[in-house]
Coordinates of C-alpha atoms in Angstrom, one line a residue:
M51 CA 12.4 31.9 -88.1
R52 CA 14.2 34.4 -89.9
Q53 CA 17.3 36.2 -88.2
S54 CA 17.7 39.9 -88.1
I55 CA 20.9 41.7 -88.4
F56 CA 22.2 44.5 -86.3
T57 CA 25.2 45.8 -87.3
L58 CA 27.6 48.4 -85.5
F59 CA 29.9 50.7 -87.3
A60 CA 32.9 52.0 -85.4
A61 CA 34.9 55.2 -86.2
T62 CA 38.6 56.3 -85.9
L63 CA 39.3 59.2 -82.9
L64 CA 42.4 61.1 -82.6
L65 CA 44.0 61.8 -79.5
W66 CA 44.8 65.1 -78.1
V67 CA 48.2 66.8 -76.9
K68 CA 48.1 69.7 -74.8
G69 CA 51.3 71.9 -73.5
C70 CA 54.3 70.1 -73.5
S71 CA 52.5 66.6 -72.8
N72 CA 50.2 64.8 -75.2
D73 CA 46.9 64.3 -74.5
E74 CA 45.1 61.3 -75.9
S75 CA 41.5 60.7 -76.5
A76 CA 39.3 58.3 -74.2
Q77 CA 37.3 55.4 -76.0
E78 CA 34.0 53.7 -74.7
N79 CA 33.3 50.2 -74.9
S80 CA 30.1 48.2 -75.3
Y81 CA 29.2 45.3 -72.9
A82 CA 30.2 41.8 -73.8
Q83 CA 28.0 38.6 -73.4
E84 CA 28.0 35.0 -74.7
S85 CA 26.9 34.8 -78.4
N86 CA 23.5 32.9 -79.4
N87 CA 24.8 29.6 -80.3
G88 CA 25.4 30.0 -84.0
K89 CA 22.2 31.9 -84.5
G90 CA 22.3 35.1 -87.2
V91 CA 23.5 38.5 -86.6
V92 CA 20.8 40.6 -85.4
A93 CA 22.6 44.2 -85.6
T94 CA 25.7 45.7 -86.7
F95 CA 27.5 48.5 -85.4
Q96 CA 30.2 50.7 -87.2
N97 CA 32.7 53.3 -85.6
E98 CA 32.5 56.8 -87.4
E99 CA 35.3 58.9 -87.9
P100 CA 35.2 62.5 -86.5
T101 CA 37.3 65.2 -87.6
I102 CA 39.8 65.0 -84.8
G103 CA 40.7 61.4 -85.1
T104 CA 39.9 58.4 -83.2
T105 CA 40.8 56.1 -80.5
R106 CA 40.9 52.4 -80.7
T107 CA 42.7 49.5 -79.2
T108 CA 46.1 50.4 -80.4
L109 CA 47.5 53.6 -81.5
T110 CA 50.0 55.6 -83.3
H111 CA 51.5 58.7 -82.0
E112 CA 53.7 61.5 -82.9
V113 CA 55.7 63.7 -79.9
G114 CA 54.0 67.1 -79.4
K115 CA 50.8 65.7 -81.4
G116 CA 47.8 63.7 -81.4
A117 CA 47.4 59.9 -81.5
V118 CA 45.5 57.7 -84.3
I119 CA 43.9 54.7 -82.8
Y120 CA 43.7 51.4 -84.8
W121 CA 41.1 48.4 -84.2
T122 CA 43.2 45.1 -83.5
P123 CA 42.2 41.3 -84.1
G124 CA 39.7 40.1 -81.4
D125 CA 38.4 43.5 -80.4
R126 CA 35.0 43.5 -79.2
V127 CA 32.5 46.0 -77.8
F128 CA 29.4 45.7 -75.5
V129 CA 26.0 47.3 -76.8
E130 CA 22.9 48.0 -74.5
D131 CA 19.7 46.7 -76.3
D132 CA 16.3 48.2 -76.7
N133 CA 15.5 46.4 -73.0
G134 CA 18.5 47.5 -71.1
N135 CA 20.6 44.5 -71.7
F136 CA 24.3 44.7 -72.6
Y137 CA 25.5 42.1 -75.1
L138 CA 29.0 41.1 -76.1
S139 CA 29.4 41.8 -79.9
N140 CA 31.2 39.3 -82.8
E141 CA 35.0 40.1 -83.0
A142 CA 35.4 43.4 -85.1
T143 CA 36.0 43.3 -88.9
R144 CA 36.7 45.9 -91.1
P145 CA 33.8 47.8 -93.1
D146 CA 34.2 45.4 -96.1
G147 CA 33.7 42.4 -94.0
S148 CA 37.3 41.3 -94.1
A149 CA 39.2 40.5 -90.7
I150 CA 41.2 43.2 -89.0
K151 CA 44.6 42.5 -89.6
G152 CA 46.4 44.5 -86.9
D153 CA 48.9 46.0 -89.2
K154 CA 48.0 49.8 -88.4
S155 CA 46.9 50.4 -92.1
K156 CA 44.2 52.7 -92.7
E157 CA 41.7 50.1 -93.3
D158 CA 41.8 49.2 -89.6
R159 CA 40.8 52.6 -88.6
D160 CA 37.3 51.5 -89.0
A161 CA 35.7 48.6 -87.6
T162 CA 32.3 46.8 -87.9
F163 CA 30.9 44.8 -84.8
S164 CA 27.8 42.7 -85.2
F165 CA 25.6 41.3 -82.7
P166 CA 23.8 37.7 -82.4
N167 CA 21.9 38.7 -79.6
G168 CA 19.3 41.3 -78.4
S169 CA 16.7 43.5 -79.7
Y170 CA 17.8 47.1 -81.6
N171 CA 15.1 49.2 -82.8
K172 CA 15.7 52.5 -80.8
P173 CA 17.3 55.0 -82.6
S174 CA 20.4 55.1 -80.2
H175 CA 22.3 52.6 -78.1
K176 CA 25.1 52.9 -75.4
I177 CA 28.5 51.3 -76.2
R178 CA 31.1 50.5 -73.8
Y179 CA 34.6 48.9 -74.7
T180 CA 36.5 47.3 -71.5
G181 CA 39.6 46.2 -73.2
T182 CA 41.0 42.7 -74.3
G183 CA 42.4 39.8 -72.9
T184 CA 41.5 39.3 -69.5
N185 CA 39.7 42.5 -69.4
G186 CA 36.6 42.9 -71.7
K187 CA 34.6 40.1 -70.0
S188 CA 31.9 42.3 -68.4
P189 CA 30.6 45.8 -69.3
D190 CA 30.7 47.4 -65.8
K191 CA 34.4 46.0 -64.7
V192 CA 37.8 47.1 -65.7
T193 CA 41.4 46.4 -64.5
I194 CA 44.3 48.7 -65.1
A195 CA 47.1 46.4 -64.6
G196 CA 50.0 47.1 -62.2
T197 CA 52.3 45.6 -64.4
Q198 CA 51.9 46.5 -68.2
T199 CA 54.0 44.8 -70.8
Q200 CA 55.2 46.5 -74.2
D201 CA 56.5 44.3 -76.7
A202 CA 58.4 46.4 -79.1
P203 CA 59.5 50.1 -79.1
N204 CA 56.8 52.7 -80.3
N205 CA 54.0 49.9 -80.4
A206 CA 51.0 50.7 -78.2
D207 CA 49.2 47.4 -78.9
H208 CA 49.2 46.1 -75.3
I209 CA 46.9 48.9 -73.9
G210 CA 43.7 47.1 -74.8
R211 CA 44.7 44.3 -72.2
D212 CA 46.4 46.7 -69.8
G213 CA 43.3 49.0 -69.0
D214 CA 42.2 50.9 -72.2
C215 CA 38.5 51.5 -72.1
G216 CA 35.7 53.7 -73.7
V217 CA 32.0 54.6 -74.3
A218 CA 29.9 56.0 -77.3
V219 CA 26.6 56.5 -78.0
A220 CA 25.9 54.7 -81.5
K221 CA 23.1 56.5 -83.4
G222 CA 21.3 54.9 -86.6
Q223 CA 18.3 52.8 -87.7
K224 CA 17.1 49.7 -89.2
R225 CA 19.5 47.9 -86.8
T226 CA 22.6 49.7 -88.5
Y227 CA 24.3 52.1 -86.2
K228 CA 27.4 54.2 -86.1
F229 CA 29.6 55.4 -83.1
T230 CA 32.6 57.4 -81.9
L231 CA 34.3 55.9 -79.0
Q232 CA 35.6 58.2 -76.2
H233 CA 38.4 56.9 -73.9
K234 CA 38.1 57.2 -70.4
V235 CA 41.8 56.7 -69.1
S236 CA 45.0 58.6 -69.4
Y237 CA 47.9 57.7 -71.7
L238 CA 51.7 58.1 -70.8
C239 CA 54.0 58.5 -73.7
F240 CA 57.8 58.0 -72.4
T241 CA 60.6 59.1 -74.8
P242 CA 63.8 58.9 -72.6
F243 CA 66.9 60.0 -74.4
I244 CA 70.9 59.6 -73.9
E245 CA 72.6 62.6 -75.2
N246 CA 75.7 60.8 -75.6
T247 CA 75.4 59.1 -79.0
E248 CA 78.0 56.3 -78.5
L249 CA 76.6 55.5 -74.8
A250 CA 73.1 55.6 -76.1
K251 CA 73.9 53.0 -78.6
N252 CA 75.0 50.7 -75.8
V253 CA 72.1 51.2 -73.1
Y254 CA 68.6 49.7 -72.9
L255 CA 65.5 50.4 -71.4
S256 CA 64.3 47.6 -69.4
K257 CA 61.1 48.9 -67.3
I258 CA 59.8 52.1 -66.0
V259 CA 58.0 52.4 -62.7
V260 CA 55.7 55.1 -62.1
T261 CA 54.4 55.7 -58.6
S262 CA 51.8 58.4 -57.5
N263 CA 50.6 59.9 -54.4
K264 CA 47.0 58.8 -55.3
N265 CA 45.7 55.4 -56.7
I266 CA 46.3 55.1 -60.8
A267 CA 45.7 51.5 -61.2
G268 CA 43.9 48.4 -59.9
N269 CA 40.1 47.1 -60.1
Y270 CA 37.5 49.8 -61.0
G271 CA 33.7 49.6 -62.1
F272 CA 32.9 50.9 -65.2
N273 CA 29.6 52.6 -66.3
D274 CA 28.4 55.3 -69.3
N275 CA 30.6 58.1 -67.3
G276 CA 33.7 55.9 -67.3
L277 CA 35.8 54.4 -64.3
V278 CA 34.1 54.1 -61.2
G279 CA 35.9 53.7 -57.8
E280 CA 39.2 55.0 -56.8
G281 CA 41.3 51.6 -57.7
N282 CA 43.9 50.1 -55.4
L283 CA 47.4 50.4 -56.9
K284 CA 49.6 53.6 -56.6
Q285 CA 52.4 52.0 -58.6
I286 CA 52.5 50.6 -62.2
T287 CA 55.5 48.9 -63.8
L288 CA 56.0 49.0 -67.7
V289 CA 58.1 46.4 -68.7
T290 CA 59.9 47.2 -72.1
K291 CA 60.9 43.8 -73.6
G292 CA 64.0 43.4 -75.4
N293 CA 64.2 41.8 -79.1
G294 CA 67.2 39.8 -80.8
L295 CA 70.5 39.6 -79.7
V296 CA 72.9 42.7 -78.7
Q297 CA 76.7 43.0 -77.6
G298 CA 77.2 41.6 -74.4
P299 CA 80.8 41.1 -71.9
W300 CA 84.0 40.9 -73.7
D301 CA 85.4 37.6 -73.8
K302 CA 89.0 37.0 -73.5
A303 CA 88.9 33.6 -74.8
T304 CA 87.6 34.7 -78.3
N305 CA 89.0 38.0 -77.9
S306 CA 85.3 39.7 -79.1
K307 CA 81.8 40.6 -77.2
K308 CA 79.8 37.9 -76.5
S309 CA 76.0 37.9 -77.9
V310 CA 73.3 38.2 -75.3
A311 CA 69.8 38.6 -75.2
A312 CA 68.7 42.5 -75.6
P313 CA 67.4 43.4 -72.0
G314 CA 64.9 46.0 -73.2
F315 CA 64.3 48.9 -75.5
P316 CA 67.1 51.1 -77.4
I317 CA 67.4 54.5 -76.1
S318 CA 67.3 57.0 -78.5
N319 CA 70.1 60.1 -78.7
S320 CA 67.2 62.6 -78.5
T321 CA 63.4 63.0 -77.9
S322 CA 62.3 60.6 -80.7
I323 CA 59.3 58.5 -81.0
T324 CA 61.3 55.8 -82.6
N325 CA 61.8 54.1 -79.0
A326 CA 58.8 55.3 -77.2
A327 CA 57.0 53.4 -74.4
Y328 CA 53.4 53.6 -73.3
M329 CA 51.4 53.3 -69.6
V330 CA 47.8 53.2 -69.2
I331 CA 46.9 55.3 -66.2
A332 CA 43.7 56.6 -64.3
P333 CA 42.8 59.8 -64.9
G334 CA 43.4 62.3 -62.1
T335 CA 45.5 65.0 -60.6
H336 CA 48.5 63.2 -59.6
T337 CA 52.1 63.6 -58.6
L338 CA 54.2 60.9 -60.2
K339 CA 57.8 59.8 -59.5
I340 CA 59.0 57.9 -62.4
E341 CA 61.9 55.5 -62.3
Y342 CA 63.8 54.3 -65.2
Y343 CA 65.6 51.2 -65.1
I344 CA 68.7 51.1 -67.7
E345 CA 71.2 48.4 -68.4
D346 CA 74.8 48.2 -70.6
P347 CA 74.6 44.6 -71.3
T348 CA 78.6 44.7 -72.2
T349 CA 79.4 46.1 -68.7
E350 CA 76.5 44.2 -67.2
V351 CA 75.9 47.5 -65.1
K352 CA 72.4 48.3 -63.9
G353 CA 71.1 51.3 -62.7
V354 CA 67.8 53.5 -61.9
V355 CA 67.3 57.2 -63.0
T356 CA 64.6 58.7 -61.1
K357 CA 62.5 61.9 -62.1
T358 CA 59.7 63.6 -60.0
L359 CA 56.9 65.4 -62.1
A360 CA 55.3 68.2 -60.3
L361 CA 51.5 67.8 -59.4
K362 CA 49.3 67.8 -62.6
E363 CA 46.2 67.0 -63.9
F364 CA 45.9 64.0 -66.6
K365 CA 42.7 64.0 -68.1
E366 CA 41.0 61.1 -69.8
N367 CA 41.3 60.6 -73.5
R368 CA 44.7 62.3 -73.5
V369 CA 48.2 61.1 -74.5
Y370 CA 51.1 63.0 -72.1
D371 CA 54.5 63.1 -73.7
I372 CA 57.3 62.5 -70.9
S373 CA 60.8 63.1 -72.3
T374 CA 63.6 62.6 -69.6
N375 CA 67.1 63.0 -70.2
L376 CA 69.1 59.9 -68.9
T377 CA 72.5 61.3 -69.6
P378 CA 75.0 60.2 -66.7
K379 CA 78.1 62.3 -66.3
D380 CA 81.0 61.0 -68.7
Y381 CA 84.4 60.5 -67.6
T382 CA 86.1 60.1 -70.6
T383 CA 87.7 63.3 -72.0
D384 CA 88.2 64.9 -68.7
S385 CA 89.4 61.6 -66.8
K386 CA 92.5 60.4 -68.8
Y387 CA 95.0 57.7 -67.7
Y388 CA 98.8 58.6 -67.1
E389 CA 102.0 56.8 -66.1
W390 CA 103.3 58.8 -63.1
D391 CA 104.3 62.2 -63.9
A392 CA 104.7 61.3 -67.7
Q393 CA 104.5 64.7 -70.1
L394 CA 101.7 63.2 -72.3
D395 CA 98.5 61.0 -71.2
Y396 CA 98.8 56.9 -71.5
W397 CA 97.5 57.0 -75.4
G398 CA 99.1 60.3 -76.7
P399 CA 98.4 60.7 -80.4
F400 CA 96.8 57.0 -80.7
T401 CA 93.3 56.0 -80.7
N402 CA 92.9 53.7 -77.8
T403 CA 90.9 50.6 -78.5
A404 CA 90.8 49.0 -75.1
L405 CA 87.9 50.1 -74.1
L406 CA 86.7 47.5 -71.4
N407 CA 87.8 45.7 -69.0
G408 CA 90.2 42.9 -70.2
Q409 CA 90.8 44.4 -73.5
N410 CA 94.3 45.2 -74.4
D411 CA 95.8 47.7 -76.8
P412 CA 99.9 47.4 -77.7
Q413 CA 100.2 51.2 -78.5
Y414 CA 100.6 51.5 -74.7
P415 CA 103.7 53.7 -73.2
H416 CA 107.3 52.5 -73.7
P417 CA 110.7 53.8 -72.5
G418 CA 111.8 56.6 -74.5
N419 CA 108.7 58.6 -75.3
R420 CA 106.9 61.8 -73.5
R421 CA 104.0 59.1 -72.3
W422 CA 106.7 57.1 -70.0
Y423 CA 106.9 58.1 -66.4
S424 CA 109.3 60.2 -64.8
E425 CA 112.2 58.9 -62.6
A426 CA 112.1 61.9 -60.2
N427 CA 113.5 60.6 -56.6
P428 CA 112.7 62.4 -53.2
P429 CA 113.4 65.0 -52.4
S430 CA 112.1 65.7 -55.8
V431 CA 108.3 65.7 -56.5
A432 CA 106.5 65.4 -59.8
S433 CA 107.0 68.2 -62.0
N434 CA 105.2 67.3 -65.2
L435 CA 101.5 66.3 -65.2
C436 CA 101.4 65.0 -61.7
K437 CA 102.5 68.3 -60.1
N438 CA 99.0 69.5 -59.3
C439 CA 98.0 66.0 -57.9
P440 CA 97.7 66.1 -53.8
N441 CA 100.9 64.8 -51.9
I442 CA 101.0 61.9 -49.9
N443 CA 100.0 63.8 -46.4
E444 CA 97.1 65.5 -48.1
V445 CA 96.1 62.0 -49.2
L446 CA 96.5 60.5 -45.6
W447 CA 94.3 63.2 -44.2
Y448 CA 91.8 62.1 -47.1
V449 CA 91.9 58.6 -46.2
H450 CA 91.4 58.8 -42.6
K451 CA 89.5 62.1 -41.9
G452 CA 87.6 62.2 -45.2
D453 CA 84.7 60.4 -43.9
P454 CA 84.7 58.1 -47.1
H455 CA 81.3 56.8 -48.5
W456 CA 81.2 54.3 -51.1
D457 CA 78.5 55.0 -53.7
S458 CA 77.3 51.9 -55.3
N459 CA 74.2 53.5 -57.3
T460 CA 75.6 56.8 -58.9
L461 CA 75.7 56.2 -62.7
W462 CA 78.3 57.6 -64.8
S463 CA 80.1 56.7 -68.1
N464 CA 83.4 56.2 -69.7
M465 CA 84.7 55.2 -73.0
Q466 CA 81.0 54.6 -74.6
H467 CA 79.6 52.5 -71.6
L468 CA 77.8 52.5 -68.7
Y469 CA 79.2 52.0 -65.0
K470 CA 78.7 52.9 -61.3
G471 CA 80.8 52.8 -58.2
G472 CA 82.8 55.4 -56.8
M473 CA 83.9 57.4 -53.4
W474 CA 82.8 60.6 -51.9
I475 CA 85.4 61.9 -49.7
K476 CA 85.2 65.4 -47.6
K477 CA 86.7 68.5 -49.1
K478 CA 89.6 69.5 -47.4
Q479 CA 87.8 72.9 -45.9
H480 CA 85.7 70.2 -43.9
I481 CA 88.7 68.3 -42.4
A482 CA 90.0 69.7 -39.1
G483 CA 93.6 70.1 -38.9
Y484 CA 94.1 69.6 -42.5
N485 CA 97.4 70.5 -43.5
A486 CA 99.5 69.5 -46.8
N487 CA 103.0 69.6 -45.2
N488 CA 102.2 67.1 -42.6
Y489 CA 99.8 64.4 -41.4
V490 CA 99.0 64.5 -37.7
G491 CA 102.6 66.1 -37.5
Y492 CA 104.3 63.8 -39.5
D493 CA 105.8 64.5 -43.2
Y494 CA 105.8 61.4 -45.4
R495 CA 107.3 62.8 -48.1
P496 CA 111.4 63.0 -47.5
L497 CA 113.4 60.1 -48.8
E498 CA 113.9 58.3 -45.4
A499 CA 110.0 58.3 -44.8
S500 CA 109.2 56.9 -48.4
K501 CA 111.5 53.9 -47.7
K502 CA 109.0 52.7 -45.1
W503 CA 105.7 53.1 -47.0
E504 CA 105.3 49.6 -48.1
Y505 CA 105.4 48.4 -44.3
W506 CA 103.0 51.1 -43.3
T507 CA 100.5 50.4 -46.0
D508 CA 98.2 48.0 -44.1
Q509 CA 98.9 49.3 -40.5
Y510 CA 98.7 53.2 -41.1
F511 CA 97.7 54.0 -44.3
T512 CA 94.5 52.0 -45.0
N513 CA 91.0 52.8 -43.7
R514 CA 88.1 50.3 -43.7
A515 CA 85.6 52.3 -41.8
I516 CA 83.6 52.9 -45.3
T517 CA 80.2 54.3 -45.2
Y518 CA 77.7 52.4 -47.9
S519 CA 75.7 55.3 -49.2
T520 CA 75.7 59.1 -50.8
P521 CA 76.5 61.5 -48.1
A522 CA 73.5 63.4 -47.2
N523 CA 75.3 66.8 -47.3
T524 CA 77.0 66.0 -50.7
S525 CA 78.0 69.7 -51.1
E526 CA 80.7 69.2 -48.6
Y527 CA 82.3 66.3 -50.4
F528 CA 83.9 65.5 -53.8
Y529 CA 83.2 62.5 -55.8
L530 CA 85.9 60.1 -57.6
P531 CA 84.6 57.3 -59.9
A532 CA 86.0 53.9 -59.9
L533 CA 88.1 54.4 -63.2
G534 CA 90.3 51.4 -62.9
H535 CA 93.5 51.5 -64.4
Y536 CA 95.7 49.9 -67.5
Y537 CA 98.6 48.0 -67.3
R538 CA 100.9 47.4 -70.4
G539 CA 97.7 48.4 -72.3
T540 CA 95.3 46.2 -70.9
K541 CA 92.2 47.8 -68.9
H542 CA 91.5 46.5 -65.5
A543 CA 88.9 47.2 -62.5
C544 CA 86.7 50.1 -64.3
G545 CA 83.7 50.3 -62.0
G546 CA 85.6 48.2 -59.3
G547 CA 88.4 50.3 -57.8
G548 CA 89.8 53.9 -58.2
R549 CA 93.5 54.6 -58.6
Y550 CA 94.8 58.3 -58.5
W551 CA 98.2 59.2 -58.7
T552 CA 99.8 61.7 -55.8
S553 CA 102.7 64.0 -56.7
S554 CA 104.8 62.1 -54.2
P555 CA 107.6 59.7 -55.7
Q556 CA 109.1 57.0 -53.4
F557 CA 112.8 56.2 -53.4
I558 CA 114.2 54.3 -56.3
E559 CA 115.8 51.3 -54.9
Y560 CA 117.2 47.9 -56.4
N561 CA 115.9 44.3 -55.6
V562 CA 117.6 41.3 -55.1
K563 CA 117.8 40.5 -58.6
G564 CA 119.6 43.7 -59.3
E565 CA 116.3 45.2 -60.8
K566 CA 115.4 48.7 -60.6
V567 CA 112.2 49.4 -58.4
I568 CA 110.5 52.7 -59.2
N569 CA 107.6 53.5 -57.7
A570 CA 105.3 56.6 -56.3
A571 CA 102.5 57.0 -54.1
Y572 CA 98.9 56.9 -55.2
L573 CA 95.2 56.8 -53.7
D574 CA 93.7 53.4 -53.8
F575 CA 90.2 52.5 -52.9
Y576 CA 87.4 49.9 -53.6
A577 CA 84.1 49.0 -52.0
T578 CA 85.7 48.0 -48.8
L579 CA 88.3 50.5 -47.9
I580 CA 90.6 53.2 -48.9
R581 CA 94.2 53.7 -48.4
V582 CA 97.6 55.2 -49.5
N583 CA 99.3 52.6 -51.8
S584 CA 102.8 52.6 -53.8
S585 CA 103.2 50.8 -57.1
W586 CA 105.2 50.9 -60.3
R587 CA 104.8 54.2 -61.9
E588 CA 104.5 52.4 -65.0
Y589 CA 100.7 51.9 -64.3
G590 CA 98.0 53.8 -66.2
F591 CA 96.2 55.6 -63.2
N592 CA 94.0 58.9 -63.1
L593 CA 94.9 62.4 -62.0
W594 CA 93.0 64.5 -59.5
T595 CA 93.6 67.8 -57.2
A596 CA 92.8 68.4 -53.7
Q597 CA 89.3 70.0 -53.3

């Protein structure tokens, strides 16, 4: 018996953008069903391109503008036949009959779907698109994935398998029909950026987690009006997969950086579609908390930047641009390193190349230049670059009465790389009894007192009662990042510990070998302790002021 051919022609649909966020158009899919065991095609349907553009199963998008949707290899739709039964189409082809290539060329903006089953004589037929992969198996079920994965920046090929869906009404005659698909989900387009250009080159986006006050994902029913039900997930994780090798930690053995797998997408230095990430969510009015997980593979520092969007309606068939500034506070220009009370910073006129822990630059300070330390001896105090640093009495107040809080979460940058770790300390106006001239009645600055510093460090100068969190009332505290130090040109402990000079020198003495010992007091802290310590003035520490 002769078989009829039923063809469905599908057109492209542009997505809309509204306000400061982009609105994406929704597309409806037809019902899928088994083929008729090799029997001939009974009808064909083709999408029809409207004036505002189309949505298919992947898209291209420009910030602040709409999106163009493309069909991808393997796409299918469901169609309702004359008897009210939904059937699954064969895989989409281009209108000329050639295969969909998935190259986002204009030839993939329109597609033809043929159907081997059903009866199609009415002037119109309902179409449903329920996605690809684990979706697309039923005309009345859609799952918006709680974990979505994007394989490359600014590539939305994953939306079909992660919950994209749509509906249409195909119109035509003689078993040849045309339709325009309307998508029934919302799309988020993330374009996070780091304004610090050199830092942005070294930091990657590993995932985005979106949490709503209402369900935005999970299992849904599906009909001619779109999603049915409320879903069952309030959170979606979008994994942004890295590609290729990037620079990793510094390797002392080879005196070079290791190569490691990219931990995620690159991050642009301004709002740009180049590294965009796309997420499918259920339409509705939501308050969204967005967590950006970023990582520097060289320092191996990972952190989260959190932003919350005010209550907003997210409409179906629309793309919403979300551009977030992830730039952390930078401690490079304003946080230089110095030998004790030198007249110039540690590197002076030279360009420091020791940017990472373990790296060495031979242009470090040497005796006889202005970067070398002062040899002031008590009762003298610092008179050059350390003159405004707190004295040892003040530092003792901070150590013992400053309620120190170690913060392992706040991200910051130094010399083009990402770090975290630092200490919150109470400001002096919030420390009862604070007095720069003594600590609890004793002045530790005079010559004789300074001779005992080393013996007092562990017993009297150290506080191990550290709170591990950010203070609730940060306005009463100040923050010192754990910037580490330099010794003879090598960088150490950045992100692990902080060392800040005081204005108080220790007495100059000679050891048993007859060597001159020239030390000064400094604030020293790690995650487990904070203390006043004494060390060679040759070290490169940071400067600070009493707050």
